[in-house]
């Protein structure tokens, strides 16, 4: 297990206690401990990842997938979560092909999500600091060549700092606007409208990841990676 630095020492104690329960193969008890930490408004990619592992050990694949996805939402480059999510997804019934994305759009999104919001913010601050150092050097130095070098280097690092700020903002926007969910019913038929009497379109199974488009009373409109759209009861899914 990997452990992040938490703001509260008691959270570290609870987290370590849950990890010990997991290591002792007491998965149900570990799950309760992890869930208790999260319910106290303490979120971490490590907690969600370990909770996903505990659910996987109890063969609860939908909840394992849900928590791996939540871990990746906080830390997109978490290789352990990516690896375990891929294994868990192999145990689901639905194998849905994604619609092809534009190369430029896909590359831009991959760049944005290649680092966490905090990572981009830290890089932004570091580059801004370098930019200020070069500008100070520009003001204090006399030789023309060094003065010009400091000036243009300051401009370059300031521009890179702004670029990283944009990436951090875009990543934060993706996190806030991204509305996805996991199917939690073993088999469910998707309807053409938010009504029991509407046309039945297709069937999907537990563990499948869907995008949420809108809600209407107790119904949710979802979209699959292959572009298929339909309605299901909101109680059948859990938001990532």
mmCIF file of C-alpha atoms in Angstrom:
data_model
loop_
_atom_site.group_PDB
_atom_site.id
_atom_site.type_symbol
_atom_site.label_atom_id
_atom_site.label_comp_id
_atom_site.label_asym_id
_atom_site.label_seq_id
_atom_site.Cartn_x
_atom_site.Cartn_y
_atom_site.Cartn_z
ATOM 1 C CA UNK A 1 0.000 0.000 0.000
ATOM 2 C CA UNK A 2 1.109 3.543 -0.630
ATOM 3 C CA UNK A 3 0.270 6.231 1.919
ATOM 4 C CA UNK A 4 -0.279 9.903 1.170
ATOM 5 C CA UNK A 5 0.195 12.650 3.722
ATOM 6 C CA UNK A 6 -3.152 13.428 5.321
ATOM 7 C CA UNK A 7 -4.041 16.646 7.089
ATOM 8 C CA UNK A 8 -5.259 14.902 10.245
ATOM 9 C CA UNK A 9 -3.119 12.492 12.211
ATOM 10 C CA UNK A 10 -6.171 10.481 13.271
ATOM 11 C CA UNK A 11 -6.920 9.768 9.620
ATOM 12 C CA UNK A 12 -3.460 8.245 9.245
ATOM 13 C CA UNK A 13 -4.118 6.041 12.260
ATOM 14 C CA UNK A 14 -7.487 4.889 10.855
ATOM 15 C CA UNK A 15 -5.965 4.346 7.421
ATOM 16 C CA UNK A 16 -3.150 2.222 8.838
ATOM 17 C CA UNK A 17 -5.659 0.248 10.906
ATOM 18 C CA UNK A 18 -7.690 -0.482 7.775
ATOM 19 C CA UNK A 19 -4.532 -1.569 5.952
ATOM 20 C CA UNK A 20 -3.697 -3.989 8.779
ATOM 21 C CA UNK A 21 -7.183 -5.484 8.550
ATOM 22 C CA UNK A 22 -6.705 -5.917 4.811
ATOM 23 C CA UNK A 23 -3.299 -7.538 5.303
ATOM 24 C CA UNK A 24 -4.933 -9.947 7.796
ATOM 25 C CA UNK A 25 -7.486 -10.920 5.087
ATOM 26 C CA UNK A 26 -10.284 -9.263 7.087
ATOM 27 C CA UNK A 27 -11.626 -7.584 3.978
ATOM 28 C CA UNK A 28 -15.150 -6.788 5.185
ATOM 29 C CA UNK A 29 -13.780 -5.076 8.299
ATOM 30 C CA UNK A 30 -11.233 -3.202 6.203
ATOM 31 C CA UNK A 31 -14.022 -2.014 3.891
ATOM 32 C CA UNK A 32 -15.980 -0.618 6.834
ATOM 33 C CA UNK A 33 -12.877 1.203 8.061
ATOM 34 C CA UNK A 34 -12.075 2.716 4.651
ATOM 35 C CA UNK A 35 -15.723 3.722 4.124
ATOM 36 C CA UNK A 36 -15.764 5.336 7.568
ATOM 37 C CA UNK A 37 -12.739 7.468 6.660
ATOM 38 C CA UNK A 38 -14.380 8.574 3.404
ATOM 39 C CA UNK A 39 -17.716 9.307 5.098
ATOM 40 C CA UNK A 40 -15.844 11.714 7.388
ATOM 41 C CA UNK A 41 -15.056 13.782 4.283
ATOM 42 C CA UNK A 42 -11.489 12.544 3.937
ATOM 43 C CA UNK A 43 -10.732 11.698 0.321
ATOM 44 C CA UNK A 44 -7.497 10.359 -1.108
ATOM 45 C CA UNK A 45 -6.496 8.347 -4.166
ATOM 46 C CA UNK A 46 -4.791 5.903 -1.774
ATOM 47 C CA UNK A 47 -7.962 5.337 0.250
ATOM 48 C CA UNK A 48 -10.093 4.742 -2.828
ATOM 49 C CA UNK A 49 -7.443 2.476 -4.342
ATOM 50 C CA UNK A 50 -7.153 0.335 -1.214
ATOM 51 C CA UNK A 51 -10.940 0.242 -0.851
ATOM 52 C CA UNK A 52 -11.183 -0.933 -4.449
ATOM 53 C CA UNK A 53 -8.718 -3.723 -3.659
ATOM 54 C CA UNK A 54 -10.770 -4.778 -0.629
ATOM 55 C CA UNK A 55 -13.968 -4.915 -2.697
ATOM 56 C CA UNK A 56 -12.128 -6.873 -5.391
ATOM 57 C CA UNK A 57 -11.080 -9.433 -2.774
ATOM 58 C CA UNK A 58 -14.733 -9.857 -1.753
ATOM 59 C CA UNK A 59 -15.643 -10.326 -5.444
ATOM 60 C CA UNK A 60 -17.701 -7.118 -5.526
ATOM 61 C CA UNK A 61 -16.487 -6.070 -8.972
ATOM 62 C CA UNK A 62 -18.802 -3.034 -9.518
ATOM 63 C CA UNK A 63 -17.670 -1.423 -6.250
ATOM 64 C CA UNK A 64 -14.049 -2.295 -6.987
ATOM 65 C CA UNK A 65 -14.327 -0.570 -10.381
ATOM 66 C CA UNK A 66 -16.116 2.417 -8.830
ATOM 67 C CA UNK A 67 -13.349 3.001 -6.302
ATOM 68 C CA UNK A 68 -10.517 2.495 -8.792
ATOM 69 C CA UNK A 69 -12.215 5.097 -10.997
ATOM 70 C CA UNK A 70 -12.550 7.480 -8.036
ATOM 71 C CA UNK A 71 -8.857 7.007 -7.260
ATOM 72 C CA UNK A 72 -7.974 7.839 -10.864
ATOM 73 C CA UNK A 73 -10.208 10.896 -10.811
ATOM 74 C CA UNK A 74 -7.990 12.275 -8.039
ATOM 75 C CA UNK A 75 -4.736 10.880 -9.431
ATOM 76 C CA UNK A 76 -4.953 10.054 -13.170
ATOM 77 C CA UNK A 77 -1.387 8.721 -13.324
ATOM 78 C CA UNK A 78 -1.845 6.169 -10.525
ATOM 79 C CA UNK A 79 -0.368 3.141 -12.291
ATOM 80 C CA UNK A 80 -1.544 0.642 -9.665
ATOM 81 C CA UNK A 81 -5.147 1.838 -9.972
ATOM 82 C CA UNK A 82 -4.937 1.770 -13.783
ATOM 83 C CA UNK A 83 -3.576 -1.775 -13.738
ATOM 84 C CA UNK A 84 -6.126 -3.123 -11.241
ATOM 85 C CA UNK A 85 -8.986 -1.341 -13.022
ATOM 86 C CA UNK A 86 -8.003 -3.067 -16.260
ATOM 87 C CA UNK A 87 -8.074 -6.446 -14.476
ATOM 88 C CA UNK A 88 -11.474 -5.713 -12.887
ATOM 89 C CA UNK A 89 -12.931 -4.568 -16.221
ATOM 90 C CA UNK A 90 -12.013 -7.922 -17.758
ATOM 91 C CA UNK A 91 -14.468 -9.526 -15.326
ATOM 92 C CA UNK A 92 -17.426 -7.462 -16.571
ATOM 93 C CA UNK A 93 -19.870 -8.796 -19.152
ATOM 94 C CA UNK A 94 -19.984 -5.806 -21.496
ATOM 95 C CA UNK A 95 -17.029 -5.225 -23.817
ATOM 96 C CA UNK A 96 -17.890 -1.906 -25.442
ATOM 97 C CA UNK A 97 -15.711 -0.321 -28.114
ATOM 98 C CA UNK A 98 -15.134 3.415 -27.831
ATOM 99 C CA UNK A 99 -15.974 5.792 -30.645
ATOM 100 C CA UNK A 100 -12.800 7.070 -32.320
ATOM 101 C CA UNK A 101 -11.715 10.505 -31.087
ATOM 102 C CA UNK A 102 -9.999 13.259 -33.046
ATOM 103 C CA UNK A 103 -6.226 12.946 -32.641
ATOM 104 C CA UNK A 104 -5.735 16.574 -31.617
ATOM 105 C CA UNK A 105 -8.614 16.518 -29.127
ATOM 106 C CA UNK A 106 -7.468 13.216 -27.627
ATOM 107 C CA UNK A 107 -3.831 14.367 -27.375
ATOM 108 C CA UNK A 108 -4.851 17.632 -25.667
ATOM 109 C CA UNK A 109 -6.977 15.784 -23.116
ATOM 110 C CA UNK A 110 -4.187 13.260 -22.468
ATOM 111 C CA UNK A 111 -1.770 16.128 -21.844
ATOM 112 C CA UNK A 112 -4.169 17.817 -19.416
ATOM 113 C CA UNK A 113 -4.793 14.625 -17.441
ATOM 114 C CA UNK A 114 -1.166 13.457 -17.506
ATOM 115 C CA UNK A 115 -0.674 15.309 -14.203
ATOM 116 C CA UNK A 116 -2.961 16.046 -11.285
ATOM 117 C CA UNK A 117 -4.282 19.573 -10.706
ATOM 118 C CA UNK A 118 -1.867 19.926 -7.783
ATOM 119 C CA UNK A 119 1.063 18.771 -9.926
ATOM 120 C CA UNK A 120 0.303 21.351 -12.629
ATOM 121 C CA UNK A 121 -0.100 24.046 -9.952
ATOM 122 C CA UNK A 122 3.270 23.156 -8.406
ATOM 123 C CA UNK A 123 4.988 23.241 -11.805
ATOM 124 C CA UNK A 124 3.291 26.590 -12.503
ATOM 125 C CA UNK A 125 4.636 28.104 -9.271
ATOM 126 C CA UNK A 126 8.118 26.710 -9.905
ATOM 127 C CA UNK A 127 8.260 28.156 -13.428
ATOM 128 C CA UNK A 128 6.938 31.497 -12.188
ATOM 129 C CA UNK A 129 9.679 31.582 -9.565
ATOM 130 C CA UNK A 130 12.320 30.913 -12.240
ATOM 131 C CA UNK A 131 10.795 33.635 -14.384
ATOM 132 C CA UNK A 132 11.099 36.138 -11.528
ATOM 133 C CA UNK A 133 14.741 35.144 -10.955
ATOM 134 C CA UNK A 134 15.565 35.833 -14.602
ATOM 135 C CA UNK A 135 13.787 39.195 -14.489
ATOM 136 C CA UNK A 136 15.739 40.113 -11.367
ATOM 137 C CA UNK A 137 18.894 39.090 -13.234
ATOM 138 C CA UNK A 138 17.814 41.301 -16.126
ATOM 139 C CA UNK A 139 17.481 44.289 -13.803
ATOM 140 C CA UNK A 140 20.750 43.716 -11.947
ATOM 141 C CA UNK A 141 23.139 42.726 -14.722
ATOM 142 C CA UNK A 142 24.999 45.168 -16.970
ATOM 143 C CA UNK A 143 26.424 43.184 -19.936
ATOM 144 C CA UNK A 144 23.972 43.455 -22.839
ATOM 145 C CA UNK A 145 24.179 39.775 -23.858
ATOM 146 C CA UNK A 146 23.448 38.500 -20.326
ATOM 147 C CA UNK A 147 20.755 41.143 -19.896
ATOM 148 C CA UNK A 148 18.986 40.012 -23.101
ATOM 149 C CA UNK A 149 19.363 36.341 -22.149
ATOM 150 C CA UNK A 150 17.778 36.971 -18.733
ATOM 151 C CA UNK A 151 14.955 38.994 -20.290
ATOM 152 C CA UNK A 152 13.991 36.397 -22.915
ATOM 153 C CA UNK A 153 14.423 33.511 -20.468
ATOM 154 C CA UNK A 154 12.111 35.340 -18.064
ATOM 155 C CA UNK A 155 9.524 35.746 -20.828
ATOM 156 C CA UNK A 156 9.849 32.057 -21.773
ATOM 157 C CA UNK A 157 9.394 30.732 -18.239
ATOM 158 C CA UNK A 158 6.546 33.169 -17.567
ATOM 159 C CA UNK A 159 4.790 31.874 -20.695
ATOM 160 C CA UNK A 160 5.350 28.258 -19.629
ATOM 161 C CA UNK A 161 3.979 29.133 -16.189
ATOM 162 C CA UNK A 162 0.808 30.536 -17.760
ATOM 163 C CA UNK A 163 0.507 27.408 -19.925
ATOM 164 C CA UNK A 164 0.707 25.152 -16.851
ATOM 165 C CA UNK A 165 -1.881 27.351 -15.114
ATOM 166 C CA UNK A 166 -4.213 26.789 -18.078
ATOM 167 C CA UNK A 167 -3.605 23.026 -17.907
ATOM 168 C CA UNK A 168 -4.376 23.015 -14.165
ATOM 169 C CA UNK A 169 -7.576 24.999 -14.756
ATOM 170 C CA UNK A 170 -8.674 22.718 -17.596
ATOM 171 C CA UNK A 171 -7.996 19.598 -15.533
ATOM 172 C CA UNK A 172 -9.990 21.013 -12.630
ATOM 173 C CA UNK A 173 -12.818 21.798 -15.062
ATOM 174 C CA UNK A 174 -12.767 18.218 -16.385
ATOM 175 C CA UNK A 175 -12.986 16.851 -12.843
ATOM 176 C CA UNK A 176 -15.922 19.095 -11.922
ATOM 177 C CA UNK A 177 -17.844 18.677 -15.169
ATOM 178 C CA UNK A 178 -17.079 15.006 -15.736
ATOM 179 C CA UNK A 179 -20.214 13.173 -14.742
ATOM 180 C CA UNK A 180 -19.741 9.442 -15.005
ATOM 181 C CA UNK A 181 -21.164 6.460 -13.191
ATOM 182 C CA UNK A 182 -20.915 2.692 -12.805
ATOM 183 C CA UNK A 183 -23.852 0.324 -13.372
ATOM 184 C CA UNK A 184 -24.763 -1.484 -10.145
ATOM 185 C CA UNK A 185 -27.530 -3.781 -11.366
ATOM 186 C CA UNK A 186 -26.579 -7.229 -12.688
ATOM 187 C CA UNK A 187 -28.619 -6.770 -15.879
ATOM 188 C CA UNK A 188 -30.588 -3.706 -16.903
ATOM 189 C CA UNK A 189 -32.529 -2.743 -20.009
ATOM 190 C CA UNK A 190 -32.019 0.782 -21.283
ATOM 191 C CA UNK A 191 -35.188 2.643 -22.306
ATOM 192 C CA UNK A 192 -35.693 5.211 -25.068
ATOM 193 C CA UNK A 193 -37.381 7.647 -22.650
ATOM 194 C CA UNK A 194 -37.729 8.112 -18.854
ATOM 195 C CA UNK A 195 -40.720 5.808 -18.657
ATOM 196 C CA UNK A 196 -41.344 2.120 -17.961
ATOM 197 C CA UNK A 197 -43.560 1.994 -21.060
ATOM 198 C CA UNK A 198 -40.983 3.421 -23.459
ATOM 199 C CA UNK A 199 -39.177 1.392 -26.100
ATOM 200 C CA UNK A 200 -36.486 -0.978 -24.870
ATOM 201 C CA UNK A 201 -33.208 -0.214 -26.651
ATOM 202 C CA UNK A 202 -30.434 -2.477 -25.361
ATOM 203 C CA UNK A 203 -29.177 -4.299 -22.282
ATOM 204 C CA UNK A 204 -26.078 -3.628 -20.203
ATOM 205 C CA UNK A 205 -24.629 -5.223 -17.086
ATOM 206 C CA UNK A 206 -23.047 -4.359 -13.761
ATOM 207 C CA UNK A 207 -19.601 -2.811 -13.767
ATOM 208 C CA UNK A 208 -20.102 -0.913 -17.029
ATOM 209 C CA UNK A 209 -18.978 2.703 -17.006
ATOM 210 C CA UNK A 210 -21.405 5.257 -18.489
ATOM 211 C CA UNK A 211 -21.499 9.004 -18.988
ATOM 212 C CA UNK A 212 -24.386 10.887 -17.365
ATOM 213 C CA UNK A 213 -26.113 13.339 -19.691
ATOM 214 C CA UNK A 214 -29.155 14.522 -17.721
ATOM 215 C CA UNK A 215 -31.649 13.581 -15.028
ATOM 216 C CA UNK A 216 -35.429 13.575 -14.963
ATOM 217 C CA UNK A 217 -37.066 12.767 -11.626
ATOM 218 C CA UNK A 218 -35.895 9.249 -10.763
ATOM 219 C CA UNK A 219 -34.398 8.607 -14.204
ATOM 220 C CA UNK A 220 -30.964 9.294 -15.687
ATOM 221 C CA UNK A 221 -29.982 9.622 -19.322
ATOM 222 C CA UNK A 222 -26.718 7.828 -20.048
ATOM 223 C CA UNK A 223 -24.295 7.474 -22.922
ATOM 224 C CA UNK A 224 -22.030 4.508 -23.597
ATOM 225 C CA UNK A 225 -18.487 4.783 -24.996
ATOM 226 C CA UNK A 226 -19.809 3.471 -28.355
ATOM 227 C CA UNK A 227 -22.272 6.374 -28.599
ATOM 228 C CA UNK A 228 -25.473 4.514 -27.610
ATOM 229 C CA UNK A 229 -27.812 6.678 -25.532
ATOM 230 C CA UNK A 230 -30.798 5.811 -23.355
ATOM 231 C CA UNK A 231 -32.522 6.101 -19.987
ATOM 232 C CA UNK A 232 -32.379 4.054 -16.799
ATOM 233 C CA UNK A 233 -33.485 4.408 -13.187
ATOM 234 C CA UNK A 234 -31.043 6.571 -11.224
ATOM 235 C CA UNK A 235 -30.933 4.030 -8.404
ATOM 236 C CA UNK A 236 -29.242 1.535 -10.742
ATOM 237 C CA UNK A 237 -26.014 3.544 -10.909
ATOM 238 C CA UNK A 238 -23.453 5.145 -8.592
ATOM 239 C CA UNK A 239 -21.581 8.311 -9.545
ATOM 240 C CA UNK A 240 -17.828 8.198 -9.771
#
